[in-house]
Amino acid sequence: MKKSVFFGALAATTLVAGLAGAATLDDIKARGELLCGSNTGLTGFGAPDASGSWAGFDVDLCRAVAAAVLGDPNKVKFVPTTGETRFTALQSGEVDLLVRNSTWTSSRDSELALDFVAVNYYDGQGFMVKKDLGVSSAKELDGATVCIQTGTTTELNLADFFKQNNITYQPVTVADDSEAQRQYVAGACDAYTTDASGLAASRATLPDAENHIILPEIISKEPLGPVVRHGDSNWGDVVRWTYYALLIAEEKGVTSANVEEVLASTTDEEVKRLLGASGDMGAKFGLDNDAFKRSIAAVGNYGEIFSRNIGEGTTINLARGLNALWTQGGLQYAPPFR
Amino acid sequence: MAQGFNRTEMLPPLPPPVTERGAIKWLRENLFSTPFNVVLTLFGVAVIYLLLQSALPWWLNSVWNAESLSQCREIVAATAGPDATGACWAMIRERWHQFLFGFYPPAEYWRPILAFGLLFAALAPVLYSGQKRSLTILLGGVLAFLLLTLYLSAAPSSVFVVAVLLVLGMLALVQMQPGKLIWFTLLYPALTFWLLWGGSVWSPIVAMAGFAILYGVFRLASPLIGLAPAAGAGVVAAVLWWLYIDVPTVNLLQSALPFSIPAIASDQFGGFLLAIVIGVTGISFSLPIGILLALGRQSDMPIVKWLSVGFIEFIRGVPLITLLFTASLLLQYFLPPGTNFDIILRVIILVTFFAAAYLAEVIRGGLAALPRGQYEAADALGLDYWRAQRLIILPQALKVSIPAIVSTFIGLFKDTTLVAFVGLMDPLKGVTQIVRADIDWKGIYWEPYIFVGAIFFLICFGMSRYSMYLERKLKTDHR
């Protein structure tokens, strides 16, 4: 635990330094650019395309925040961060915001002095196996060889799961997703385990996707969400409510296409407040009153972002599942906008 | 009279037996000379056969035109049967520019290309000092390269003309005074900095003026206060220039005579552009620093000696990854908040230090290999320390260290891929990862590695061949 003490001390130092020059929001406005810590490339969630422009589920949230704060979804600089550098980059002020499929855990909240402001994707660890293995539940995987990425929480979850169910497995450790996929296809392991969203993406790109199944068990909770530094609550509020604005927009049926139309015709008071037609909700965050309207117009509501990047209809083809709105049996629930 | 049996004419020579000539002889001697060799040969043939059997169809079924990996697979299945495998080079075709340039804006590709071509023109006087023929050939090659690539990258015609005139001018200079070409080498770093990062043309010019001031102060002061204090005064003057006068002067000149090209931020750099920028800068700065450190380590002055030893041992004792993490993470904590100290610059500095520490030890080996008589002879000639080093010691010490120096350079260039761990887009891991993150190419495995590996091999092999040429050229003993 020496390492975490070290990082904790570093974080504390930064906290002190950070308090001195808090007001991230003002810094961003002065800079005219949002610095968003992103993945170095994760299918569906964030990666640059052939022309170098970033796209993905996490990337769209950064763009929504930029649209709210700066009025332009393209005023974002995406800073690729690796698993090792991500939190330090945030703490040291190299990025304003980290949207990089990071799991919300208690030690990251306390020890690393970070604030997870929302959960934009509820993920969990699952298993993919070949159909002809004849397995329909992860509990039948006794004695199986399992491909697993080293140095991740998935490794620990896997050990816990097999121990609790009194079955054995043989780990085949791999460095990253592409190697895992290669080993799995080559038959070096019977099962591949990682976050369910990653499994779906891997399965979708296999040459014989129909011969592989993802087992129903989800053995861990992986709430992924945007992260900000401790000590600047106003900035955390801005990110949190930009995200909730996208959720409320889906709940109320406001889309990027119809936002102007809704603004002109709506009689719903909450929608009016959300779009800045009444009240001064935006100003209370230190933003323009139509900030959240701009976000919705730029990237669409939560449902649109989901279906455009990872949802049914894309190659990855993820179901909404836990990420459906609370009104449709999911966990995505925004507090009232008032 | 008995008939003699003496022959009067020579018989024509018979051909050697069939087992002692041609291919059969070669096979017998080289492959089947002993039972053990027979076994080894058969084993070797079997291994080659198995390798070819598994890999050759993959190469032969290569697909160059496809939109995605699944389309590649369909094409392979359609042309070579359902179970065939095939390489999907279509990915390279679609993403090659990211492997070479990262996110550098395509409209500005001519800038790194021009810088790369001129790199060889700048290296020419260092690589082939004063050899008119080699210099002409190299510069001719640069001209041909620039003509072709600038045309392909659709460079503005003014750039085209200026670049061609520049290289032609250098060609003419080589014919008259090949030694003068070194001036271009000295200007090249500023020129390249401006070409790659862009911005106002005045910033590199004014920054280079700092060096002119350093030299001017040194020349003026050295007769008055001696060499070392004059060098110190020059450095102080140059630092003052860079700290206080540089920026206002640039602004003034830029407002008076505005001339600039679009500025490119460091995070747009990637792929081989990044590897070559880090590698070439690291190589060219680590050699002089390494030489100074090696001399410092052998110095009689305790402070110089212990500083050099401390630096070398500290940097060599730490893995490069640690230094990179320091560059990317720790430095941010120690600098005042809001400082924007360019990440590529930070990485270049630490990579240079790392290579310099290794080079210092390599060169120290060369220094130690010189017989003591050489040092004494230099002293006996009445040469001072720097003259003795420059004229007698270093030329010999560097010559014996050439293979090890080039090894260090090759190692440094390959180590540039480690910058992926601090989130920079190196060609091997960084760019490959973003390509694989594209749902179209997810699951592609060997192709990016082979492509990047081939380019690395070409560059490193080139360096290695040059070092062998240099060793032959400098060979003066007759062992």
PDB file of C-alpha atoms in Angstrom, chain A residues 120-323:
ATOM      1  CA  ASN A 120     -22.924   7.517 -17.396  1.00  0.00           C
ATOM      2  CA  TYR A 121     -22.593   3.802 -17.971  1.00  0.00           C
ATOM      3  CA  TYR A 122     -23.393   0.898 -15.643  1.00  0.00           C
ATOM      4  CA  ASP A 123     -21.089  -1.883 -16.670  1.00  0.00           C
ATOM      5  CA  GLY A 124     -20.157  -5.201 -15.131  1.00  0.00           C
ATOM      6  CA  GLN A 125     -17.746  -8.015 -15.714  1.00  0.00           C
ATOM      7  CA  GLY A 126     -18.941 -10.906 -17.849  1.00  0.00           C
ATOM      8  CA  PHE A 127     -17.704 -13.961 -19.706  1.00  0.00           C
ATOM      9  CA  MET A 128     -17.609 -14.892 -23.366  1.00  0.00           C
ATOM     10  CA  VAL A 129     -17.300 -18.565 -24.357  1.00  0.00           C
ATOM     11  CA  LYS A 130     -17.503 -20.577 -27.540  1.00  0.00           C
ATOM     12  CA  LYS A 131     -20.914 -22.110 -28.084  1.00  0.00           C
ATOM     13  CA  ASP A 132     -19.550 -25.602 -28.629  1.00  0.00           C
ATOM     14  CA  LEU A 133     -18.114 -25.580 -25.107  1.00  0.00           C
ATOM     15  CA  GLY A 134     -21.670 -26.400 -24.080  1.00  0.00           C
ATOM     16  CA  VAL A 135     -21.723 -24.005 -21.132  1.00  0.00           C
ATOM     17  CA  SER A 136     -24.724 -21.859 -20.328  1.00  0.00           C
ATOM     18  CA  SER A 137     -23.699 -20.398 -16.960  1.00  0.00           C
ATOM     19  CA  ALA A 138     -20.418 -19.109 -15.578  1.00  0.00           C
ATOM     20  CA  LYS A 139     -20.813 -21.508 -12.654  1.00  0.00           C
ATOM     21  CA  GLU A 140     -20.239 -24.398 -15.056  1.00  0.00           C
ATOM     22  CA  LEU A 141     -16.779 -23.103 -15.930  1.00  0.00           C
ATOM     23  CA  ASP A 142     -15.031 -25.466 -13.466  1.00  0.00           C
ATOM     24  CA  GLY A 143     -11.444 -26.114 -14.560  1.00  0.00           C
ATOM     25  CA  ALA A 144     -11.683 -23.769 -17.524  1.00  0.00           C
ATOM     26  CA  THR A 145      -8.829 -21.641 -18.823  1.00  0.00           C
ATOM     27  CA  VAL A 146      -9.766 -17.959 -18.704  1.00  0.00           C
ATOM     28  CA  CYS A 147      -8.111 -15.096 -20.598  1.00  0.00           C
ATOM     29  CA  ILE A 148      -7.762 -12.087 -18.342  1.00  0.00           C
ATOM     30  CA  GLN A 149      -6.006  -8.738 -18.623  1.00  0.00           C
ATOM     31  CA  THR A 150      -3.343  -8.256 -15.964  1.00  0.00           C
ATOM     32  CA  GLY A 151      -3.303  -5.403 -13.500  1.00  0.00           C
ATOM     33  CA  THR A 152      -7.032  -4.685 -13.635  1.00  0.00           C
ATOM     34  CA  THR A 153      -9.800  -5.044 -11.088  1.00  0.00           C
ATOM     35  CA  THR A 154     -11.280  -7.735 -13.346  1.00  0.00           C
ATOM     36  CA  GLU A 155      -8.485 -10.063 -12.225  1.00  0.00           C
ATOM     37  CA  LEU A 156      -9.517  -9.722  -8.581  1.00  0.00           C
ATOM     38  CA  ASN A 157     -13.212 -10.026  -9.350  1.00  0.00           C
ATOM     39  CA  LEU A 158     -12.532 -13.232 -11.253  1.00  0.00           C
ATOM     40  CA  ALA A 159     -10.626 -14.777  -8.330  1.00  0.00           C
ATOM     41  CA  ASP A 160     -13.416 -13.819  -5.934  1.00  0.00           C
ATOM     42  CA  PHE A 161     -16.135 -15.249  -8.117  1.00  0.00           C
ATOM     43  CA  PHE A 162     -14.477 -18.632  -8.586  1.00  0.00           C
ATOM     44  CA  LYS A 163     -13.600 -18.892  -4.915  1.00  0.00           C
ATOM     45  CA  GLN A 164     -17.146 -18.113  -3.803  1.00  0.00           C
ATOM     46  CA  ASN A 165     -18.544 -20.772  -6.093  1.00  0.00           C
ATOM     47  CA  ASN A 166     -15.927 -23.366  -5.110  1.00  0.00           C
ATOM     48  CA  ILE A 167     -14.737 -23.979  -8.626  1.00  0.00           C
ATOM     49  CA  THR A 168     -11.277 -23.739 -10.134  1.00  0.00           C
ATOM     50  CA  TYR A 169      -9.902 -22.008 -13.193  1.00  0.00           C
ATOM     51  CA  GLN A 170      -6.597 -21.479 -14.927  1.00  0.00           C
ATOM     52  CA  PRO A 171      -5.804 -17.859 -15.766  1.00  0.00           C
ATOM     53  CA  VAL A 172      -4.160 -17.018 -19.087  1.00  0.00           C
ATOM     54  CA  THR A 173      -2.882 -13.493 -18.549  1.00  0.00           C
ATOM     55  CA  VAL A 174      -2.772 -11.101 -21.486  1.00  0.00           C
ATOM     56  CA  ALA A 175      -1.645  -7.516 -21.787  1.00  0.00           C
ATOM     57  CA  ASP A 176      -4.541  -5.886 -23.589  1.00  0.00           C
ATOM     58  CA  ASP A 177      -7.829  -6.448 -25.315  1.00  0.00           C
ATOM     59  CA  SER A 178      -6.414  -7.196 -28.772  1.00  0.00           C
ATOM     60  CA  GLU A 179      -4.110  -9.852 -27.399  1.00  0.00           C
ATOM     61  CA  ALA A 180      -6.919 -11.358 -25.355  1.00  0.00           C
ATOM     62  CA  GLN A 181      -9.109 -11.569 -28.439  1.00  0.00           C
ATOM     63  CA  ARG A 182      -6.272 -13.195 -30.377  1.00  0.00           C
ATOM     64  CA  GLN A 183      -5.615 -15.807 -27.661  1.00  0.00           C
ATOM     65  CA  TYR A 184      -9.299 -16.548 -27.307  1.00  0.00           C
ATOM     66  CA  VAL A 185      -9.759 -17.033 -31.045  1.00  0.00           C
ATOM     67  CA  ALA A 186      -6.647 -19.193 -31.227  1.00  0.00           C
ATOM     68  CA  GLY A 187      -8.121 -21.423 -28.522  1.00  0.00           C
ATOM     69  CA  ALA A 188      -5.567 -20.630 -25.808  1.00  0.00           C
ATOM     70  CA  CYS A 189      -8.443 -20.083 -23.383  1.00  0.00           C
ATOM     71  CA  ASP A 190     -11.983 -21.382 -23.070  1.00  0.00           C
ATOM     72  CA  ALA A 191     -13.431 -18.115 -21.785  1.00  0.00           C
ATOM     73  CA  TYR A 192     -12.569 -14.455 -22.044  1.00  0.00           C
ATOM     74  CA  THR A 193     -13.589 -12.143 -19.232  1.00  0.00           C
ATOM     75  CA  THR A 194     -13.720  -8.363 -19.156  1.00  0.00           C
ATOM     76  CA  ASP A 195     -16.383  -5.662 -18.909  1.00  0.00           C
ATOM     77  CA  ALA A 196     -19.571  -6.715 -20.668  1.00  0.00           C
ATOM     78  CA  SER A 197     -19.444  -3.746 -23.038  1.00  0.00           C
ATOM     79  CA  GLY A 198     -15.931  -4.744 -24.104  1.00  0.00           C
ATOM     80  CA  LEU A 199     -17.047  -8.352 -24.580  1.00  0.00           C
ATOM     81  CA  ALA A 200     -19.867  -7.232 -26.826  1.00  0.00           C
ATOM     82  CA  ALA A 201     -17.491  -5.185 -28.957  1.00  0.00           C
ATOM     83  CA  SER A 202     -15.044  -8.088 -29.191  1.00  0.00           C
ATOM     84  CA  ARG A 203     -17.768 -10.543 -30.070  1.00  0.00           C
ATOM     85  CA  ALA A 204     -19.136  -8.264 -32.756  1.00  0.00           C
ATOM     86  CA  THR A 205     -15.821  -8.273 -34.575  1.00  0.00           C
ATOM     87  CA  LEU A 206     -15.136 -12.003 -34.422  1.00  0.00           C
ATOM     88  CA  PRO A 207     -15.230 -13.715 -37.804  1.00  0.00           C
ATOM     89  CA  ASP A 208     -17.811 -16.204 -36.484  1.00  0.00           C
ATOM     90  CA  ALA A 209     -19.725 -14.147 -33.939  1.00  0.00           C
ATOM     91  CA  GLU A 210     -22.696 -16.524 -33.981  1.00  0.00           C
ATOM     92  CA  ASN A 211     -20.517 -19.305 -32.513  1.00  0.00           C
ATOM     93  CA  HIS A 212     -19.793 -17.330 -29.348  1.00  0.00           C
ATOM     94  CA  ILE A 213     -22.069 -16.417 -26.473  1.00  0.00           C
ATOM     95  CA  ILE A 214     -21.819 -14.007 -23.574  1.00  0.00           C
ATOM     96  CA  LEU A 215     -22.857 -15.788 -20.387  1.00  0.00           C
ATOM     97  CA  PRO A 216     -25.706 -14.257 -18.361  1.00  0.00           C
ATOM     98  CA  GLU A 217     -23.724 -13.803 -15.116  1.00  0.00           C
ATOM     99  CA  ILE A 218     -22.357 -10.358 -14.401  1.00  0.00           C
ATOM    100  CA  ILE A 219     -19.906 -10.849 -11.563  1.00  0.00           C
ATOM    101  CA  SER A 220     -19.065  -7.277 -10.601  1.00  0.00           C
ATOM    102  CA  LYS A 221     -20.404  -3.753 -10.475  1.00  0.00           C
ATOM    103  CA  GLU A 222     -18.523  -1.342 -12.715  1.00  0.00           C
ATOM    104  CA  PRO A 223     -20.207   2.046 -12.560  1.00  0.00           C
ATOM    105  CA  LEU A 224     -18.294   4.185 -15.055  1.00  0.00           C
ATOM    106  CA  GLY A 225     -18.529   7.930 -14.965  1.00  0.00           C
ATOM    107  CA  PRO A 226     -16.990  11.347 -15.382  1.00  0.00           C
ATOM    108  CA  VAL A 227     -14.439  12.367 -12.739  1.00  0.00           C
ATOM    109  CA  VAL A 228     -13.325  15.787 -11.487  1.00  0.00           C
ATOM    110  CA  ARG A 229     -10.875  16.934  -8.822  1.00  0.00           C
ATOM    111  CA  HIS A 230     -11.856  17.304  -5.196  1.00  0.00           C
ATOM    112  CA  GLY A 231     -12.187  20.856  -4.003  1.00  0.00           C
ATOM    113  CA  ASP A 232     -14.057  22.573  -6.807  1.00  0.00           C
ATOM    114  CA  SER A 233     -17.693  21.677  -6.232  1.00  0.00           C
ATOM    115  CA  ASN A 234     -19.056  24.232  -8.663  1.00  0.00           C
ATOM    116  CA  TRP A 235     -17.201  22.631 -11.547  1.00  0.00           C
ATOM    117  CA  GLY A 236     -18.386  19.199 -10.385  1.00  0.00           C
ATOM    118  CA  ASP A 237     -21.969  20.539 -10.400  1.00  0.00           C
ATOM    119  CA  VAL A 238     -21.575  21.812 -13.956  1.00  0.00           C
ATOM    120  CA  VAL A 239     -20.447  18.404 -15.225  1.00  0.00           C
ATOM    121  CA  ARG A 240     -23.048  16.528 -13.171  1.00  0.00           C
ATOM    122  CA  TRP A 241     -25.960  18.664 -14.354  1.00  0.00           C
ATOM    123  CA  THR A 242     -24.829  18.685 -17.949  1.00  0.00           C
ATOM    124  CA  TYR A 243     -25.072  14.935 -17.765  1.00  0.00           C
ATOM    125  CA  TYR A 244     -28.461  15.041 -15.991  1.00  0.00           C
ATOM    126  CA  ALA A 245     -29.700  17.516 -18.565  1.00  0.00           C
ATOM    127  CA  LEU A 246     -29.042  14.897 -21.235  1.00  0.00           C
ATOM    128  CA  LEU A 247     -30.977  12.323 -19.172  1.00  0.00           C
ATOM    129  CA  ILE A 248     -33.916  14.661 -18.544  1.00  0.00           C
ATOM    130  CA  ALA A 249     -33.947  15.486 -22.242  1.00  0.00           C
ATOM    131  CA  GLU A 250     -34.402  11.811 -23.040  1.00  0.00           C
ATOM    132  CA  GLU A 251     -37.084  11.470 -20.401  1.00  0.00           C
ATOM    133  CA  LYS A 252     -38.978  14.420 -21.853  1.00  0.00           C
ATOM    134  CA  GLY A 253     -38.416  13.433 -25.465  1.00  0.00           C
ATOM    135  CA  VAL A 254     -36.207  16.389 -26.350  1.00  0.00           C
ATOM    136  CA  THR A 255     -33.728  15.460 -29.086  1.00  0.00           C
ATOM    137  CA  SER A 256     -31.045  17.298 -30.988  1.00  0.00           C
ATOM    138  CA  ALA A 257     -33.426  17.465 -33.939  1.00  0.00           C
ATOM    139  CA  ASN A 258     -36.501  18.833 -32.189  1.00  0.00           C
ATOM    140  CA  VAL A 259     -34.952  21.001 -29.464  1.00  0.00           C
ATOM    141  CA  GLU A 260     -35.852  24.326 -31.118  1.00  0.00           C
ATOM    142  CA  GLU A 261     -39.359  23.139 -31.880  1.00  0.00           C
ATOM    143  CA  VAL A 262     -39.894  21.928 -28.301  1.00  0.00           C
ATOM    144  CA  LEU A 263     -38.549  25.210 -26.966  1.00  0.00           C
ATOM    145  CA  ALA A 264     -41.134  27.123 -28.973  1.00  0.00           C
ATOM    146  CA  SER A 265     -44.108  24.924 -28.216  1.00  0.00           C
ATOM    147  CA  THR A 266     -43.599  23.252 -24.849  1.00  0.00           C
ATOM    148  CA  THR A 267     -45.839  23.821 -21.882  1.00  0.00           C
ATOM    149  CA  ASP A 268     -43.784  21.623 -19.531  1.00  0.00           C
ATOM    150  CA  GLU A 269     -42.229  23.922 -16.925  1.00  0.00           C
ATOM    151  CA  GLU A 270     -39.242  21.617 -16.273  1.00  0.00           C
ATOM    152  CA  VAL A 271     -38.401  21.502 -19.989  1.00  0.00           C
ATOM    153  CA  LYS A 272     -38.676  25.283 -20.134  1.00  0.00           C
ATOM    154  CA  ARG A 273     -36.239  25.612 -17.237  1.00  0.00           C
ATOM    155  CA  LEU A 274     -33.940  23.006 -18.809  1.00  0.00           C
ATOM    156  CA  LEU A 275     -33.795  24.821 -22.127  1.00  0.00           C
ATOM    157  CA  GLY A 276     -33.396  28.216 -20.499  1.00  0.00           C
ATOM    158  CA  ALA A 277     -36.781  29.583 -21.546  1.00  0.00           C
ATOM    159  CA  SER A 278     -37.768  30.347 -17.967  1.00  0.00           C
ATOM    160  CA  GLY A 279     -35.933  30.857 -14.695  1.00  0.00           C
ATOM    161  CA  ASP A 280     -32.203  31.387 -14.417  1.00  0.00           C
ATOM    162  CA  MET A 281     -31.033  27.846 -13.823  1.00  0.00           C
ATOM    163  CA  GLY A 282     -27.988  28.155 -16.116  1.00  0.00           C
ATOM    164  CA  ALA A 283     -26.845  31.327 -14.444  1.00  0.00           C
ATOM    165  CA  LYS A 284     -26.880  29.587 -11.045  1.00  0.00           C
ATOM    166  CA  PHE A 285     -24.090  27.345 -12.311  1.00  0.00           C
ATOM    167  CA  GLY A 286     -22.166  30.288 -13.716  1.00  0.00           C
ATOM    168  CA  LEU A 287     -23.214  29.359 -17.235  1.00  0.00           C
ATOM    169  CA  ASP A 288     -25.432  30.954 -19.846  1.00  0.00           C
ATOM    170  CA  ASN A 289     -29.119  30.281 -19.390  1.00  0.00           C
ATOM    171  CA  ASP A 290     -29.334  28.244 -22.586  1.00  0.00           C
ATOM    172  CA  ALA A 291     -26.189  26.246 -21.784  1.00  0.00           C
ATOM    173  CA  PHE A 292     -27.958  22.901 -21.487  1.00  0.00           C
ATOM    174  CA  LYS A 293     -29.998  23.563 -24.598  1.00  0.00           C
ATOM    175  CA  ARG A 294     -26.726  23.934 -26.481  1.00  0.00           C
ATOM    176  CA  SER A 295     -25.521  20.605 -25.102  1.00  0.00           C
ATOM    177  CA  ILE A 296     -28.650  18.828 -26.236  1.00  0.00           C
ATOM    178  CA  ALA A 297     -28.520  20.489 -29.631  1.00  0.00           C
ATOM    179  CA  ALA A 298     -24.863  19.533 -30.050  1.00  0.00           C
ATOM    180  CA  VAL A 299     -24.830  15.850 -29.103  1.00  0.00           C
ATOM    181  CA  GLY A 300     -28.461  14.894 -28.529  1.00  0.00           C
ATOM    182  CA  ASN A 301     -30.008  13.399 -25.418  1.00  0.00           C
ATOM    183  CA  TYR A 302     -28.600  10.419 -23.513  1.00  0.00           C
ATOM    184  CA  GLY A 303     -30.557   7.917 -25.590  1.00  0.00           C
ATOM    185  CA  GLU A 304     -29.305   9.432 -28.827  1.00  0.00           C
ATOM    186  CA  ILE A 305     -25.693   9.306 -27.633  1.00  0.00           C
ATOM    187  CA  PHE A 306     -26.155   5.706 -26.589  1.00  0.00           C
ATOM    188  CA  SER A 307     -27.733   4.504 -29.785  1.00  0.00           C
ATOM    189  CA  ARG A 308     -25.345   6.437 -32.015  1.00  0.00           C
ATOM    190  CA  ASN A 309     -22.169   5.018 -30.459  1.00  0.00           C
ATOM    191  CA  ILE A 310     -22.826   1.664 -28.842  1.00  0.00           C
ATOM    192  CA  GLY A 311     -26.534   0.912 -28.988  1.00  0.00           C
ATOM    193  CA  GLU A 312     -28.619  -1.548 -30.968  1.00  0.00           C
ATOM    194  CA  GLY A 313     -28.108  -0.854 -34.622  1.00  0.00           C
ATOM    195  CA  THR A 314     -24.377  -0.206 -34.301  1.00  0.00           C
ATOM    196  CA  THR A 315     -21.946  -3.072 -34.786  1.00  0.00           C
ATOM    197  CA  ILE A 316     -21.365  -3.261 -31.041  1.00  0.00           C
ATOM    198  CA  ASN A 317     -25.093  -3.686 -30.500  1.00  0.00           C
ATOM    199  CA  LEU A 318     -25.401  -3.190 -26.738  1.00  0.00           C
ATOM    200  CA  ALA A 319     -28.844  -3.332 -25.187  1.00  0.00           C
ATOM    201  CA  ARG A 320     -29.771  -0.487 -22.839  1.00  0.00           C
ATOM    202  CA  GLY A 321     -30.126  -2.908 -19.890  1.00  0.00           C
ATOM    203  CA  LEU A 322     -29.186  -1.158 -16.652  1.00  0.00           C
ATOM    204  CA  ASN A 323     -28.612   2.008 -18.630  1.00  0.00           C
TER     205      ASN A 323
END
